[in-house]
PDB file of C-alpha atoms and ligand atoms in Angstrom:
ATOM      1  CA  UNK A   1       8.690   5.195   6.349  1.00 76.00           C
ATOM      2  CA  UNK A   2       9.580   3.271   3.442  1.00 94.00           C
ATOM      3  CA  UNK A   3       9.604   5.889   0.505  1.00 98.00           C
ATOM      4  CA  UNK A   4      12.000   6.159  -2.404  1.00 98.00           C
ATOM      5  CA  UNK A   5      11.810  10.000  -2.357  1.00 98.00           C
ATOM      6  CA  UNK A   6      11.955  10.752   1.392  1.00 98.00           C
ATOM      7  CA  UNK A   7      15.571   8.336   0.890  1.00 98.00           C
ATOM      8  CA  UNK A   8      16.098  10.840  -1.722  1.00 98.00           C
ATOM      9  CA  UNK A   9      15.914  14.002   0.546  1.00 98.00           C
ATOM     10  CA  UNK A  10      17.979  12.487   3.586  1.00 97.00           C
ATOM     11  CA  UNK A  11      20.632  11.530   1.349  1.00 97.00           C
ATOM     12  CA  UNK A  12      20.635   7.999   1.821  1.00 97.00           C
ATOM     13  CA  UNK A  13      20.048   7.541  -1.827  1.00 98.00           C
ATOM     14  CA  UNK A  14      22.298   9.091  -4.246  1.00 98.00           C
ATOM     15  CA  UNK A  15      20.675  11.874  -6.433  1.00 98.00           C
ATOM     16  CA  UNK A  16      21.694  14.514  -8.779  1.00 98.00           C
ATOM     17  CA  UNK A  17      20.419  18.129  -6.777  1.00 98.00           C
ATOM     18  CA  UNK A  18      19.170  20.923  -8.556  1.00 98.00           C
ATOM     19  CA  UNK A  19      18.033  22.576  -5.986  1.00 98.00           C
ATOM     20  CA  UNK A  20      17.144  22.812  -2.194  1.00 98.00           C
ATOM     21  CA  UNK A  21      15.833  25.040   0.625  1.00 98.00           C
ATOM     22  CA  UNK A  22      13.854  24.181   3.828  1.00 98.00           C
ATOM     23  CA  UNK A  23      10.519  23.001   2.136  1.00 98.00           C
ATOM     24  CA  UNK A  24      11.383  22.101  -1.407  1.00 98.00           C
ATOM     25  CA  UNK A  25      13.701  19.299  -2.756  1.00 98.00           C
ATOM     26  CA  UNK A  26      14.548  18.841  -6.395  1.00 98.00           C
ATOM     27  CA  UNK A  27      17.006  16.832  -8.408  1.00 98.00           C
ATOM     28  CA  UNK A  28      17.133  15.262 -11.844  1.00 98.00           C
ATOM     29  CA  UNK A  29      15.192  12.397 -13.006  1.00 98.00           C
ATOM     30  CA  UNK A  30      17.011   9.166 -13.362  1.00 98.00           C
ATOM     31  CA  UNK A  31      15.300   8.145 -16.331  1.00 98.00           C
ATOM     32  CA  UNK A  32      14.729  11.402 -18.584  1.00 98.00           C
ATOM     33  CA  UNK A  33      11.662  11.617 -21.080  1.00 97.00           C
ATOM     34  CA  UNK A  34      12.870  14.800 -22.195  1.00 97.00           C
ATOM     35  CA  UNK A  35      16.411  17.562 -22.255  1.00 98.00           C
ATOM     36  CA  UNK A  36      15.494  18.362 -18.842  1.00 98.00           C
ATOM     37  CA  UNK A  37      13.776  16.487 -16.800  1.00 98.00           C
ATOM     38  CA  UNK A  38      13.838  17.393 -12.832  1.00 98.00           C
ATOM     39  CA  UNK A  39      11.636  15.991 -10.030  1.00 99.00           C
ATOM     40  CA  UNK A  40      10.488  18.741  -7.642  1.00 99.00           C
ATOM     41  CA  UNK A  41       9.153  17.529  -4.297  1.00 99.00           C
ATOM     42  CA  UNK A  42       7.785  18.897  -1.189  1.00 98.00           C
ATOM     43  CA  UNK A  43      10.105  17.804   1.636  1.00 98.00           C
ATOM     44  CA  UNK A  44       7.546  16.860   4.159  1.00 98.00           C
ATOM     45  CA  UNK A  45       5.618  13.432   2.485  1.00 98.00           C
ATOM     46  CA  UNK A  46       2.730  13.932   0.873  1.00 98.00           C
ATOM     47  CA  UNK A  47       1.541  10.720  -0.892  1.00 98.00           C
ATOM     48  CA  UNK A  48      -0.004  12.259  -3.990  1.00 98.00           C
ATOM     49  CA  UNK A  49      -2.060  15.160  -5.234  1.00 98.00           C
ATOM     50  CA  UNK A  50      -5.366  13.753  -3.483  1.00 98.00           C
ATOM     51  CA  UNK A  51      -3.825  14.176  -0.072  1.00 98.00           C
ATOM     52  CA  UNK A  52      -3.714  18.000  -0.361  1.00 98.00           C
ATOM     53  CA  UNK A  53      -5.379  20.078   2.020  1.00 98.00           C
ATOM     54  CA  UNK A  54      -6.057  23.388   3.326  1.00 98.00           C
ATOM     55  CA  UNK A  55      -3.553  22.497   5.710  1.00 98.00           C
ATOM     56  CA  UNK A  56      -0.768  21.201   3.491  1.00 98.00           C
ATOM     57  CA  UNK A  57      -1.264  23.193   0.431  1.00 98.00           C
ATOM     58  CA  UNK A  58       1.334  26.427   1.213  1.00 98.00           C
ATOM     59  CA  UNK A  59       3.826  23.379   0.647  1.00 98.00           C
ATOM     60  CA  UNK A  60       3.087  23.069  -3.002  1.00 98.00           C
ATOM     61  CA  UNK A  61       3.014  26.617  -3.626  1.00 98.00           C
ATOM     62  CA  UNK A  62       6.647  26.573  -2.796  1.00 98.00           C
ATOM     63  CA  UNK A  63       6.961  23.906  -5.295  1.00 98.00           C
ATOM     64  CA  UNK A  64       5.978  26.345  -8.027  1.00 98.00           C
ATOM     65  CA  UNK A  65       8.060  28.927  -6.122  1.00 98.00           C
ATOM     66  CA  UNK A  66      11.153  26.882  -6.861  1.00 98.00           C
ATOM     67  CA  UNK A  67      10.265  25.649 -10.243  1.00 98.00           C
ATOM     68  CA  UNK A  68      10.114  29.485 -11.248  1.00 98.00           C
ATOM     69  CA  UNK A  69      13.754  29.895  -9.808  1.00 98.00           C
ATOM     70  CA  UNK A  70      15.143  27.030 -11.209  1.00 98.00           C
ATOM     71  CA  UNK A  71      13.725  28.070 -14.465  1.00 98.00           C
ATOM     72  CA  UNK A  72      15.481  31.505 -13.697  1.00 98.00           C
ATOM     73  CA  UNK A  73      18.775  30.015 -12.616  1.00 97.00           C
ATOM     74  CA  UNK A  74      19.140  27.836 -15.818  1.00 98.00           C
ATOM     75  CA  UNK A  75      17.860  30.347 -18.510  1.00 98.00           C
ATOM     76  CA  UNK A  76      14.922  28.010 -19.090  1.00 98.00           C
ATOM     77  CA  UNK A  77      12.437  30.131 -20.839  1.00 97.00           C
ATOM     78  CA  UNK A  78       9.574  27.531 -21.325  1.00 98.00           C
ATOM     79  CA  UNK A  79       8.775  24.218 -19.000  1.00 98.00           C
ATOM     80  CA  UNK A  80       6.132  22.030 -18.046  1.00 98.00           C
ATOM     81  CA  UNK A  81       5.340  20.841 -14.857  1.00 98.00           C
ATOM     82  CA  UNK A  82       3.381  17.219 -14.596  1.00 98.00           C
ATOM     83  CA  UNK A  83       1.702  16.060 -11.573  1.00 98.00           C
ATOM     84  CA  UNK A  84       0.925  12.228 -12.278  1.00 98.00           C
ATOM     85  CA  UNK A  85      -1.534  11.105  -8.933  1.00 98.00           C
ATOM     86  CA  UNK A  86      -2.655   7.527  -8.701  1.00 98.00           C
ATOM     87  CA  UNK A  87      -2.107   4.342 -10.872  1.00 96.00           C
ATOM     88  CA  UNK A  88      -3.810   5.367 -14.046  1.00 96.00           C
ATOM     89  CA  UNK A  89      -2.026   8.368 -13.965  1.00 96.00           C
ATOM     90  CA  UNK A  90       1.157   6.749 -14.215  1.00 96.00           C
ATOM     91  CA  UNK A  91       2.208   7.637 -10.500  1.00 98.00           C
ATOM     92  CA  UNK A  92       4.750   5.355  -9.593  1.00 98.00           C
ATOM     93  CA  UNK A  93       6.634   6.531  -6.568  1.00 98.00           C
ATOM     94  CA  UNK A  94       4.399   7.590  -3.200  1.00 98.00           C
ATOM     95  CA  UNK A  95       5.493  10.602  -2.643  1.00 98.00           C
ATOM     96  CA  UNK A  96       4.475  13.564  -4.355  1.00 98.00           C
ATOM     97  CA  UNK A  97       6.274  14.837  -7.618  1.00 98.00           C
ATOM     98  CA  UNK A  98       6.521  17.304 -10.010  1.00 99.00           C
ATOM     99  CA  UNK A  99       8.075  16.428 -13.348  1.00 98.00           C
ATOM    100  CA  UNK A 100       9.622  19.702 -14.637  1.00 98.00           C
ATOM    101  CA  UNK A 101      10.209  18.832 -18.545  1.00 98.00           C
ATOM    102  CA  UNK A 102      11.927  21.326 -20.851  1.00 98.00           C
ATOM    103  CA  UNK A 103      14.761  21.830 -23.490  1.00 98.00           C
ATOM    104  CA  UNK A 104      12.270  20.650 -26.210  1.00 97.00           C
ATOM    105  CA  UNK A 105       9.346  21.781 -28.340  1.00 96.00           C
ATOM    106  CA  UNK A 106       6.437  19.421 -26.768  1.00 95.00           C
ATOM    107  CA  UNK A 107       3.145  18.552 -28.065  1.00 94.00           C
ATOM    108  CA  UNK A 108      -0.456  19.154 -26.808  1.00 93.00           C
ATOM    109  CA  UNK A 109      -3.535  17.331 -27.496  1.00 91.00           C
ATOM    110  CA  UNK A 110      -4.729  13.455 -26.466  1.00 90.00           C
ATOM    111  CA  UNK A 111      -1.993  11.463 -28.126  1.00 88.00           C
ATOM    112  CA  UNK A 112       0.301  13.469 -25.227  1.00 87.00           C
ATOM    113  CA  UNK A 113      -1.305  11.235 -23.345  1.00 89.00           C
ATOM    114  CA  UNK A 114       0.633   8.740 -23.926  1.00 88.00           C
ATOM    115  CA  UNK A 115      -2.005   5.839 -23.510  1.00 86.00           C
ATOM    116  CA  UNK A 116      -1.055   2.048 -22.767  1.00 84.00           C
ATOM    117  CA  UNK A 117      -4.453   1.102 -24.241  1.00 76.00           C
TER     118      UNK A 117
HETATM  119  P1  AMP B 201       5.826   9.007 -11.595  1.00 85.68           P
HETATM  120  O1  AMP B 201       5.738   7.933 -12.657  1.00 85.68           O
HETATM  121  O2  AMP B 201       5.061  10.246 -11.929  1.00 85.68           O
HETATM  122  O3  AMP B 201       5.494   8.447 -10.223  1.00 85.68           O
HETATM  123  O4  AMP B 201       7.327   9.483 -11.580  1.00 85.68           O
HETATM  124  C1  AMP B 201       8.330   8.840 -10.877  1.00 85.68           C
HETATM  125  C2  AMP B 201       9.614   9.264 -11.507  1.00 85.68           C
HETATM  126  O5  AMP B 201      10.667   8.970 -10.617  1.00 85.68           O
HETATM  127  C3  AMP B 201       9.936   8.547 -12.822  1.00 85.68           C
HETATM  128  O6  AMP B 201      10.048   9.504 -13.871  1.00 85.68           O
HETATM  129  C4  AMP B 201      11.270   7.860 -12.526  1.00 85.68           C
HETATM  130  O7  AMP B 201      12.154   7.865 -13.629  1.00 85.68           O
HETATM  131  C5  AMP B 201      11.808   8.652 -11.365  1.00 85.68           C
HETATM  132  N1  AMP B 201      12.724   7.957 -10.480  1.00 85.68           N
HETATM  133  C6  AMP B 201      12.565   6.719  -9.942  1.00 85.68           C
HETATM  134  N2  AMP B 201      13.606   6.420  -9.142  1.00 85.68           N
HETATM  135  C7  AMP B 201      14.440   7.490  -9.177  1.00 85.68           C
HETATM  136  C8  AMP B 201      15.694   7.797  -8.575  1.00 85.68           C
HETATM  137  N3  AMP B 201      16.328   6.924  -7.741  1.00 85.68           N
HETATM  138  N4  AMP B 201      16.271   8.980  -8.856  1.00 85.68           N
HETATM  139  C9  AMP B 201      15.664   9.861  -9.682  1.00 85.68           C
HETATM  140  N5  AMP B 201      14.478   9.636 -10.273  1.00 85.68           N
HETATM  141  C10 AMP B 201      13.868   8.476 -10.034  1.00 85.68           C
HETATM  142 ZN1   ZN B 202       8.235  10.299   1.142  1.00 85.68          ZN
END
């Protein structure tokens, strides 16, 4: 299959790890919109947040499950984790992602949106 992040995992693409075990997958992003700024991903490919089932779903649960270590490994005290599914949404890359942003005080409200029009 032809996706960025599955190249990612197998190593065939170069990436910066922060973290791995048998299900999860996380490394930093190459473009950072914030301090820190890893991708966490599910090893097996899920194309996006609408593709999650009963059947699929223990996998992100682990993604949360490593987010909290990495948090505890780095002596991150507060994060945010952004899910970005489909083209309005900004999701870019097939396979799906979990921006982990921290090392900053970050807003809240609709300008956090960040809207292109
Ligand atoms: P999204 O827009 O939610 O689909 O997020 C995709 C993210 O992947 C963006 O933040 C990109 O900067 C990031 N990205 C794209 N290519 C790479 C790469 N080769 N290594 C690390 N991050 C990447
Ligand atoms: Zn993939």
């Amino acid at each position: 299959m032809d996706c960025l992040f599955c190249k990612i995992i197998d190593g065939d693409i170069p990436s910066t790890k922060v973290y791995e075990d048998e299900i999860v997958f996380a490394f930093k992003d190459i473009a950072p919109i914030a301090p820190v700024h890893y991708l966490i991903i599910p090893k097996a490919h899920i194309s996006g947040a609408d593709q999650v089932t009963e059947e699929n779903s223990g996998l992100i649960a682990k993604v949360f499950e490593a987010a909290a270590k990495i948090a505890k490994n780095e002596g991150i005290e507060s994060f945010r984790i952004i899910n970005n599914c489909g083209d309005d949404a900004g999701q870019t890359v097939k396979h799906i992602h979990f921006h982990m942003l921290a090392g900053v005080k970050m807003g809240w409200g609709p300008e956090s949106l960040g809207k292109t029009e």
